[in-house]
Amino acid sequence: MADLQRTFVAVKPDGVQRGLVGEVISRFEKRGLKLIGMKMLHVSKSMAETHYGEHKGKPFYDGLVNYITLSPIVAMVWQGKDAVLLARNAIGATNPGAAAPGTIRGDLAVEIGRNIVHGSDSPESAEREIKIFFQDSELLPDWKRTHQNWISE
Ligand code: IDP
Ligand code: MG
């Protein structure tokens, strides 16, 4: 399948603290994406700086690195047709105030600095981000879902 993609999704420290891990996972499961890797970890400052390198120099950068390292996250890799766009749409706009109802941020968050969840913004970002958080051996891209044919033709 040409458009089979992986995307990196993380429940950020606020989402974990607020008990929203299950809620976030549930939305992706129900949508039909396939979970191929998951772990809980405490992000180090250097991992945070690598992951958010594109934002270095912006006014919110120091606060962002602090936020993501405050307490554990749950890191996940989801696979499916157009997984990157599907996940971004399900997550909603960066600023929860502008996020549509029905999206994770639009339903569960109020502030840009506490927006619960991360999702890769392109297939290239996804591959880069997955490598920061997972070894290849920690991913199970080939497990068979018995109802796969009822999700994709
Ligand atoms: P994204 O998470 O929707 O891809 P980005 O623009 O890549 O949004 O920003 C990364 C993260 O940085 C956001 O999810 C949010 O946590 C934080 N962030 C972005 N802009 C601001 C801001 O203006 N103030 C505080 N935090 C911000
Ligand atoms: Mg981003």
PDB file of N, CA and C in Angstrom, residues 57-144:
ATOM      1  N   GLY A  57      14.825  28.817  19.644  1.00  0.00           N
ATOM      2  CA  GLY A  57      14.877  30.255  19.364  1.00  0.00           C
ATOM      3  C   GLY A  57      13.531  30.942  19.444  1.00  0.00           C
ATOM      4  N   LYS A  58      12.450  30.155  19.417  1.00  0.00           N
ATOM      5  CA  LYS A  58      11.122  30.779  19.526  1.00  0.00           C
ATOM      6  C   LYS A  58      10.840  31.126  20.991  1.00  0.00           C
ATOM      7  N   PRO A  59       9.965  32.113  21.223  1.00  0.00           N
ATOM      8  CA  PRO A  59       9.730  32.570  22.599  1.00  0.00           C
ATOM      9  C   PRO A  59       9.234  31.468  23.540  1.00  0.00           C
ATOM     10  N   PHE A  60       8.524  30.486  22.989  1.00  0.00           N
ATOM     11  CA  PHE A  60       7.958  29.444  23.857  1.00  0.00           C
ATOM     12  C   PHE A  60       8.874  28.229  24.019  1.00  0.00           C
ATOM     13  N   TYR A  61      10.064  28.258  23.383  1.00  0.00           N
ATOM     14  CA  TYR A  61      10.915  27.062  23.341  1.00  0.00           C
ATOM     15  C   TYR A  61      11.329  26.553  24.728  1.00  0.00           C
ATOM     16  N   ASP A  62      11.835  27.433  25.578  1.00  0.00           N
ATOM     17  CA  ASP A  62      12.291  26.985  26.903  1.00  0.00           C
ATOM     18  C   ASP A  62      11.128  26.404  27.705  1.00  0.00           C
ATOM     19  N   GLY A  63       9.997  27.070  27.644  1.00  0.00           N
ATOM     20  CA  GLY A  63       8.811  26.573  28.341  1.00  0.00           C
ATOM     21  C   GLY A  63       8.354  25.232  27.789  1.00  0.00           C
ATOM     22  N   LEU A  64       8.481  25.052  26.491  1.00  0.00           N
ATOM     23  CA  LEU A  64       8.079  23.801  25.842  1.00  0.00           C
ATOM     24  C   LEU A  64       8.966  22.641  26.294  1.00  0.00           C
ATOM     25  N   VAL A  65      10.290  22.887  26.321  1.00  0.00           N
ATOM     26  CA  VAL A  65      11.217  21.844  26.772  1.00  0.00           C
ATOM     27  C   VAL A  65      10.951  21.517  28.244  1.00  0.00           C
ATOM     28  N   ASN A  66      10.689  22.544  29.030  1.00  0.00           N
ATOM     29  CA  ASN A  66      10.370  22.315  30.446  1.00  0.00           C
ATOM     30  C   ASN A  66       9.088  21.473  30.583  1.00  0.00           C
ATOM     31  N   TYR A  67       8.057  21.859  29.875  1.00  0.00           N
ATOM     32  CA  TYR A  67       6.749  21.174  29.917  1.00  0.00           C
ATOM     33  C   TYR A  67       6.864  19.685  29.595  1.00  0.00           C
ATOM     34  N   ILE A  68       7.585  19.379  28.520  1.00  0.00           N
ATOM     35  CA  ILE A  68       7.598  17.993  28.040  1.00  0.00           C
ATOM     36  C   ILE A  68       8.468  17.100  28.927  1.00  0.00           C
ATOM     37  N   THR A  69       9.311  17.748  29.766  1.00  0.00           N
ATOM     38  CA  THR A  69      10.180  16.984  30.670  1.00  0.00           C
ATOM     39  C   THR A  69       9.673  16.988  32.119  1.00  0.00           C
ATOM     40  N   LEU A  70       8.506  17.580  32.366  1.00  0.00           N
ATOM     41  CA  LEU A  70       8.008  17.743  33.744  1.00  0.00           C
ATOM     42  C   LEU A  70       7.654  16.424  34.412  1.00  0.00           C
ATOM     43  N   SER A  71       7.067  15.514  33.653  1.00  0.00           N
ATOM     44  CA  SER A  71       6.660  14.211  34.182  1.00  0.00           C
ATOM     45  C   SER A  71       6.469  13.278  32.992  1.00  0.00           C
ATOM     46  N   PRO A  72       6.210  11.987  33.225  1.00  0.00           N
ATOM     47  CA  PRO A  72       6.258  11.032  32.099  1.00  0.00           C
ATOM     48  C   PRO A  72       5.258  11.314  30.972  1.00  0.00           C
ATOM     49  N   ILE A  73       5.633  10.835  29.809  1.00  0.00           N
ATOM     50  CA  ILE A  73       4.749  10.840  28.644  1.00  0.00           C
ATOM     51  C   ILE A  73       4.455   9.388  28.252  1.00  0.00           C
ATOM     52  N   VAL A  74       3.453   9.206  27.411  1.00  0.00           N
ATOM     53  CA  VAL A  74       3.241   7.898  26.781  1.00  0.00           C
ATOM     54  C   VAL A  74       3.450   8.083  25.275  1.00  0.00           C
ATOM     55  N   ALA A  75       4.492   7.427  24.768  1.00  0.00           N
ATOM     56  CA  ALA A  75       4.886   7.549  23.360  1.00  0.00           C
ATOM     57  C   ALA A  75       4.317   6.381  22.573  1.00  0.00           C
ATOM     58  N   MET A  76       3.805   6.683  21.391  1.00  0.00           N
ATOM     59  CA  MET A  76       3.160   5.642  20.587  1.00  0.00           C
ATOM     60  C   MET A  76       3.505   5.812  19.124  1.00  0.00           C
ATOM     61  N   VAL A  77       3.444   4.693  18.398  1.00  0.00           N
ATOM     62  CA  VAL A  77       3.511   4.740  16.944  1.00  0.00           C
ATOM     63  C   VAL A  77       2.251   4.082  16.404  1.00  0.00           C
ATOM     64  N   TRP A  78       1.554   4.821  15.551  1.00  0.00           N
ATOM     65  CA  TRP A  78       0.318   4.325  14.934  1.00  0.00           C
ATOM     66  C   TRP A  78       0.542   4.196  13.437  1.00  0.00           C
ATOM     67  N   GLN A  79      -0.006   3.148  12.862  1.00  0.00           N
ATOM     68  CA  GLN A  79       0.193   2.868  11.441  1.00  0.00           C
ATOM     69  C   GLN A  79      -1.154   2.767  10.735  1.00  0.00           C
ATOM     70  N   GLY A  80      -1.176   3.232   9.505  1.00  0.00           N
ATOM     71  CA  GLY A  80      -2.392   3.106   8.701  1.00  0.00           C
ATOM     72  C   GLY A  80      -2.302   3.947   7.450  1.00  0.00           C
ATOM     73  N   LYS A  81      -3.318   3.823   6.623  1.00  0.00           N
ATOM     74  CA  LYS A  81      -3.399   4.626   5.413  1.00  0.00           C
ATOM     75  C   LYS A  81      -3.502   6.094   5.826  1.00  0.00           C
ATOM     76  N   ASP A  82      -2.611   6.941   5.298  1.00  0.00           N
ATOM     77  CA  ASP A  82      -2.641   8.374   5.622  1.00  0.00           C
ATOM     78  C   ASP A  82      -2.631   8.641   7.128  1.00  0.00           C
ATOM     79  N   ALA A  83      -1.885   7.836   7.857  1.00  0.00           N
ATOM     80  CA  ALA A  83      -1.902   7.920   9.324  1.00  0.00           C
ATOM     81  C   ALA A  83      -1.499   9.306   9.846  1.00  0.00           C
ATOM     82  N   VAL A  84      -0.567   9.975   9.151  1.00  0.00           N
ATOM     83  CA  VAL A  84      -0.089  11.273   9.645  1.00  0.00           C
ATOM     84  C   VAL A  84      -1.219  12.293   9.645  1.00  0.00           C
ATOM     85  N   LEU A  85      -1.908  12.408   8.529  1.00  0.00           N
ATOM     86  CA  LEU A  85      -2.993  13.382   8.411  1.00  0.00           C
ATOM     87  C   LEU A  85      -4.186  12.997   9.291  1.00  0.00           C
ATOM     88  N   LEU A  86      -4.506  11.711   9.299  1.00  0.00           N
ATOM     89  CA  LEU A  86      -5.619  11.256  10.149  1.00  0.00           C
ATOM     90  C   LEU A  86      -5.372  11.622  11.608  1.00  0.00           C
ATOM     91  N   ALA A  87      -4.151  11.375  12.067  1.00  0.00           N
ATOM     92  CA  ALA A  87      -3.841  11.660  13.472  1.00  0.00           C
ATOM     93  C   ALA A  87      -3.863  13.158  13.744  1.00  0.00           C
ATOM     94  N   ARG A  88      -3.291  13.952  12.839  1.00  0.00           N
ATOM     95  CA  ARG A  88      -3.281  15.419  13.031  1.00  0.00           C
ATOM     96  C   ARG A  88      -4.713  15.953  13.097  1.00  0.00           C
ATOM     97  N   ASN A  89      -5.568  15.438  12.221  1.00  0.00           N
ATOM     98  CA  ASN A  89      -6.962  15.892  12.223  1.00  0.00           C
ATOM     99  C   ASN A  89      -7.683  15.483  13.502  1.00  0.00           C
ATOM    100  N   ALA A  90      -7.380  14.296  13.982  1.00  0.00           N
ATOM    101  CA  ALA A  90      -8.017  13.824  15.222  1.00  0.00           C
ATOM    102  C   ALA A  90      -7.517  14.628  16.427  1.00  0.00           C
ATOM    103  N   ILE A  91      -6.263  15.074  16.367  1.00  0.00           N
ATOM    104  CA  ILE A  91      -5.684  15.845  17.475  1.00  0.00           C
ATOM    105  C   ILE A  91      -6.219  17.277  17.488  1.00  0.00           C
ATOM    106  N   GLY A  92      -6.353  17.883  16.318  1.00  0.00           N
ATOM    107  CA  GLY A  92      -6.886  19.239  16.232  1.00  0.00           C
ATOM    108  C   GLY A  92      -5.809  20.310  16.233  1.00  0.00           C
ATOM    109  N   ALA A  93      -6.225  21.560  16.084  1.00  0.00           N
ATOM    110  CA  ALA A  93      -5.302  22.687  15.970  1.00  0.00           C
ATOM    111  C   ALA A  93      -4.413  22.806  17.209  1.00  0.00           C
ATOM    112  N   THR A  94      -3.205  23.344  16.978  1.00  0.00           N
ATOM    113  CA  THR A  94      -2.219  23.474  18.058  1.00  0.00           C
ATOM    114  C   THR A  94      -2.790  24.230  19.256  1.00  0.00           C
ATOM    115  N   ASN A  95      -3.492  25.323  18.968  1.00  0.00           N
ATOM    116  CA  ASN A  95      -4.122  26.090  20.050  1.00  0.00           C
ATOM    117  C   ASN A  95      -5.525  25.520  20.323  1.00  0.00           C
ATOM    118  N   PRO A  96      -5.718  24.922  21.471  1.00  0.00           N
ATOM    119  CA  PRO A  96      -7.020  24.291  21.757  1.00  0.00           C
ATOM    120  C   PRO A  96      -8.199  25.252  21.600  1.00  0.00           C
ATOM    121  N   GLY A  97      -7.923  26.544  21.784  1.00  0.00           N
ATOM    122  CA  GLY A  97      -8.990  27.532  21.595  1.00  0.00           C
ATOM    123  C   GLY A  97      -9.494  27.583  20.170  1.00  0.00           C
ATOM    124  N   ALA A  98      -8.648  27.158  19.241  1.00  0.00           N
ATOM    125  CA  ALA A  98      -9.030  27.161  17.827  1.00  0.00           C
ATOM    126  C   ALA A  98      -9.344  25.750  17.324  1.00  0.00           C
ATOM    127  N   ALA A  99      -9.185  24.767  18.193  1.00  0.00           N
ATOM    128  CA  ALA A  99      -9.391  23.374  17.771  1.00  0.00           C
ATOM    129  C   ALA A  99     -10.889  23.051  17.720  1.00  0.00           C
ATOM    130  N   ALA A 100     -11.273  22.362  16.678  1.00  0.00           N
ATOM    131  CA  ALA A 100     -12.693  22.043  16.494  1.00  0.00           C
ATOM    132  C   ALA A 100     -13.189  21.073  17.562  1.00  0.00           C
ATOM    133  N   PRO A 101     -14.451  21.240  17.972  1.00  0.00           N
ATOM    134  CA  PRO A 101     -15.059  20.231  18.843  1.00  0.00           C
ATOM    135  C   PRO A 101     -14.985  18.875  18.141  1.00  0.00           C
ATOM    136  N   GLY A 102     -14.799  17.829  18.920  1.00  0.00           N
ATOM    137  CA  GLY A 102     -14.654  16.506  18.319  1.00  0.00           C
ATOM    138  C   GLY A 102     -13.197  16.101  18.176  1.00  0.00           C
ATOM    139  N   THR A 103     -12.288  17.101  18.188  1.00  0.00           N
ATOM    140  CA  THR A 103     -10.862  16.771  18.190  1.00  0.00           C
ATOM    141  C   THR A 103     -10.407  16.606  19.649  1.00  0.00           C
ATOM    142  N   ILE A 104      -9.270  15.974  19.817  1.00  0.00           N
ATOM    143  CA  ILE A 104      -8.759  15.745  21.178  1.00  0.00           C
ATOM    144  C   ILE A 104      -8.531  17.077  21.887  1.00  0.00           C
ATOM    145  N   ARG A 105      -7.814  17.971  21.213  1.00  0.00           N
ATOM    146  CA  ARG A 105      -7.544  19.269  21.852  1.00  0.00           C
ATOM    147  C   ARG A 105      -8.816  20.097  21.982  1.00  0.00           C
ATOM    148  N   GLY A 106      -9.695  20.010  21.005  1.00  0.00           N
ATOM    149  CA  GLY A 106     -10.946  20.776  21.042  1.00  0.00           C
ATOM    150  C   GLY A 106     -11.902  20.293  22.116  1.00  0.00           C
ATOM    151  N   ASP A 107     -11.766  19.041  22.509  1.00  0.00           N
ATOM    152  CA  ASP A 107     -12.654  18.496  23.543  1.00  0.00           C
ATOM    153  C   ASP A 107     -12.026  18.534  24.937  1.00  0.00           C
ATOM    154  N   LEU A 108     -10.697  18.464  25.012  1.00  0.00           N
ATOM    155  CA  LEU A 108     -10.069  18.152  26.304  1.00  0.00           C
ATOM    156  C   LEU A 108      -9.047  19.157  26.808  1.00  0.00           C
ATOM    157  N   ALA A 109      -8.778  20.210  26.029  1.00  0.00           N
ATOM    158  CA  ALA A 109      -7.724  21.144  26.438  1.00  0.00           C
ATOM    159  C   ALA A 109      -8.179  22.587  26.241  1.00  0.00           C
ATOM    160  N   VAL A 110      -7.525  23.513  26.932  1.00  0.00           N
ATOM    161  CA  VAL A 110      -7.885  24.931  26.815  1.00  0.00           C
ATOM    162  C   VAL A 110      -6.721  25.853  26.429  1.00  0.00           C
ATOM    163  N   GLU A 111      -5.474  25.406  26.643  1.00  0.00           N
ATOM    164  CA  GLU A 111      -4.339  26.310  26.419  1.00  0.00           C
ATOM    165  C   GLU A 111      -3.291  25.704  25.509  1.00  0.00           C
ATOM    166  N   ILE A 112      -2.655  26.553  24.714  1.00  0.00           N
ATOM    167  CA  ILE A 112      -1.635  26.080  23.762  1.00  0.00           C
ATOM    168  C   ILE A 112      -0.444  25.441  24.480  1.00  0.00           C
ATOM    169  N   GLY A 113      -0.134  25.928  25.668  1.00  0.00           N
ATOM    170  CA  GLY A 113       1.005  25.389  26.412  1.00  0.00           C
ATOM    171  C   GLY A 113       0.684  24.127  27.201  1.00  0.00           C
ATOM    172  N   ARG A 114      -0.569  23.678  27.114  1.00  0.00           N
ATOM    173  CA  ARG A 114      -0.998  22.444  27.796  1.00  0.00           C
ATOM    174  C   ARG A 114      -2.014  21.740  26.889  1.00  0.00           C
ATOM    175  N   ASN A 115      -1.499  21.330  25.713  1.00  0.00           N
ATOM    176  CA  ASN A 115      -2.434  20.806  24.705  1.00  0.00           C
ATOM    177  C   ASN A 115      -2.441  19.286  24.581  1.00  0.00           C
ATOM    178  N   ILE A 116      -1.995  18.605  25.625  1.00  0.00           N
ATOM    179  CA  ILE A 116      -2.243  17.174  25.874  1.00  0.00           C
ATOM    180  C   ILE A 116      -1.510  16.170  25.008  1.00  0.00           C
ATOM    181  N   VAL A 117      -1.416  16.471  23.704  1.00  0.00           N
ATOM    182  CA  VAL A 117      -0.966  15.403  22.815  1.00  0.00           C
ATOM    183  C   VAL A 117      -0.093  15.959  21.695  1.00  0.00           C
ATOM    184  N   HIS A 118       0.847  15.144  21.252  1.00  0.00           N
ATOM    185  CA  HIS A 118       1.693  15.478  20.103  1.00  0.00           C
ATOM    186  C   HIS A 118       1.369  14.537  18.955  1.00  0.00           C
ATOM    187  N   GLY A 119       1.411  15.054  17.733  1.00  0.00           N
ATOM    188  CA  GLY A 119       1.321  14.206  16.542  1.00  0.00           C
ATOM    189  C   GLY A 119       2.243  14.734  15.456  1.00  0.00           C
ATOM    190  N   SER A 120       2.946  13.856  14.772  1.00  0.00           N
ATOM    191  CA  SER A 120       3.882  14.276  13.721  1.00  0.00           C
ATOM    192  C   SER A 120       3.150  15.061  12.637  1.00  0.00           C
ATOM    193  N   ASP A 121       3.881  16.055  12.053  1.00  0.00           N
ATOM    194  CA  ASP A 121       3.228  16.913  11.050  1.00  0.00           C
ATOM    195  C   ASP A 121       3.469  16.484   9.606  1.00  0.00           C
ATOM    196  N   SER A 122       4.294  15.473   9.376  1.00  0.00           N
ATOM    197  CA  SER A 122       4.532  14.971   8.008  1.00  0.00           C
ATOM    198  C   SER A 122       5.136  13.567   8.136  1.00  0.00           C
ATOM    199  N   PRO A 123       5.102  12.798   7.067  1.00  0.00           N
ATOM    200  CA  PRO A 123       5.731  11.466   7.120  1.00  0.00           C
ATOM    201  C   PRO A 123       7.224  11.562   7.444  1.00  0.00           C
ATOM    202  N   GLU A 124       7.886  12.629   6.949  1.00  0.00           N
ATOM    203  CA  GLU A 124       9.320  12.791   7.224  1.00  0.00           C
ATOM    204  C   GLU A 124       9.554  13.084   8.711  1.00  0.00           C
ATOM    205  N   SER A 125       8.736  13.980   9.269  1.00  0.00           N
ATOM    206  CA  SER A 125       8.845  14.246  10.711  1.00  0.00           C
ATOM    207  C   SER A 125       8.571  12.976  11.501  1.00  0.00           C
ATOM    208  N   ALA A 126       7.599  12.208  11.059  1.00  0.00           N
ATOM    209  CA  ALA A 126       7.245  10.981  11.781  1.00  0.00           C
ATOM    210  C   ALA A 126       8.445  10.041  11.859  1.00  0.00           C
ATOM    211  N   GLU A 127       9.107   9.829  10.738  1.00  0.00           N
ATOM    212  CA  GLU A 127      10.258   8.915  10.737  1.00  0.00           C
ATOM    213  C   GLU A 127      11.364   9.445  11.652  1.00  0.00           C
ATOM    214  N   ARG A 128      11.587  10.753  11.619  1.00  0.00           N
ATOM    215  CA  ARG A 128      12.614  11.368  12.471  1.00  0.00           C
ATOM    216  C   ARG A 128      12.253  11.196  13.948  1.00  0.00           C
ATOM    217  N   GLU A 129      10.992  11.483  14.275  1.00  0.00           N
ATOM    218  CA  GLU A 129      10.566  11.444  15.680  1.00  0.00           C
ATOM    219  C   GLU A 129      10.507  10.009  16.220  1.00  0.00           C
ATOM    220  N   ILE A 130      10.048   9.089  15.388  1.00  0.00           N
ATOM    221  CA  ILE A 130       9.986   7.688  15.835  1.00  0.00           C
ATOM    222  C   ILE A 130      11.376   7.223  16.258  1.00  0.00           C
ATOM    223  N   LYS A 131      12.391   7.627  15.486  1.00  0.00           N
ATOM    224  CA  LYS A 131      13.778   7.204  15.787  1.00  0.00           C
ATOM    225  C   LYS A 131      14.277   7.766  17.116  1.00  0.00           C
ATOM    226  N   ILE A 132      13.750   8.921  17.516  1.00  0.00           N
ATOM    227  CA  ILE A 132      14.182   9.503  18.799  1.00  0.00           C
ATOM    228  C   ILE A 132      13.679   8.654  19.965  1.00  0.00           C
ATOM    229  N   PHE A 133      12.488   8.099  19.805  1.00  0.00           N
ATOM    230  CA  PHE A 133      11.824   7.452  20.940  1.00  0.00           C
ATOM    231  C   PHE A 133      11.816   5.926  20.893  1.00  0.00           C
ATOM    232  N   PHE A 134      12.041   5.327  19.716  1.00  0.00           N
ATOM    233  CA  PHE A 134      11.933   3.867  19.597  1.00  0.00           C
ATOM    234  C   PHE A 134      13.105   3.270  18.829  1.00  0.00           C
ATOM    235  N   GLN A 135      13.521   2.091  19.304  1.00  0.00           N
ATOM    236  CA  GLN A 135      14.408   1.234  18.514  1.00  0.00           C
ATOM    237  C   GLN A 135      13.513   0.495  17.519  1.00  0.00           C
ATOM    238  N   ASP A 136      14.061   0.115  16.364  1.00  0.00           N
ATOM    239  CA  ASP A 136      13.287  -0.670  15.391  1.00  0.00           C
ATOM    240  C   ASP A 136      12.694  -1.916  16.026  1.00  0.00           C
ATOM    241  N   SER A 137      13.466  -2.537  16.914  1.00  0.00           N
ATOM    242  CA  SER A 137      13.041  -3.807  17.517  1.00  0.00           C
ATOM    243  C   SER A 137      11.852  -3.631  18.469  1.00  0.00           C
ATOM    244  N   GLU A 138      11.533  -2.387  18.814  1.00  0.00           N
ATOM    245  CA  GLU A 138      10.394  -2.137  19.705  1.00  0.00           C
ATOM    246  C   GLU A 138       9.089  -1.935  18.934  1.00  0.00           C
ATOM    247  N   LEU A 139       9.166  -1.951  17.611  1.00  0.00           N
ATOM    248  CA  LEU A 139       7.975  -1.733  16.781  1.00  0.00           C
ATOM    249  C   LEU A 139       7.510  -3.057  16.173  1.00  0.00           C
ATOM    250  N   LEU A 140       6.188  -3.206  16.091  1.00  0.00           N
ATOM    251  CA  LEU A 140       5.602  -4.440  15.549  1.00  0.00           C
ATOM    252  C   LEU A 140       4.676  -4.102  14.373  1.00  0.00           C
ATOM    253  N   PRO A 141       5.278  -3.655  13.249  1.00  0.00           N
ATOM    254  CA  PRO A 141       4.458  -3.173  12.139  1.00  0.00           C
ATOM    255  C   PRO A 141       3.652  -4.263  11.447  1.00  0.00           C
ATOM    256  N   ASP A 142       4.013  -5.507  11.645  1.00  0.00           N
ATOM    257  CA  ASP A 142       3.406  -6.581  10.841  1.00  0.00           C
ATOM    258  C   ASP A 142       2.345  -7.410  11.554  1.00  0.00           C
ATOM    259  N   TRP A 143       1.990  -7.032  12.781  1.00  0.00           N
ATOM    260  CA  TRP A 143       0.981  -7.868  13.452  1.00  0.00           C
ATOM    261  C   TRP A 143      -0.356  -7.745  12.706  1.00  0.00           C
ATOM    262  N   LYS A 144      -1.074  -8.886  12.652  1.00  0.00           N
ATOM    263  CA  LYS A 144      -2.296  -8.956  11.843  1.00  0.00           C
ATOM    264  C   LYS A 144      -3.527  -8.649  12.680  1.00  0.00           C
TER     265      LYS A 144
END
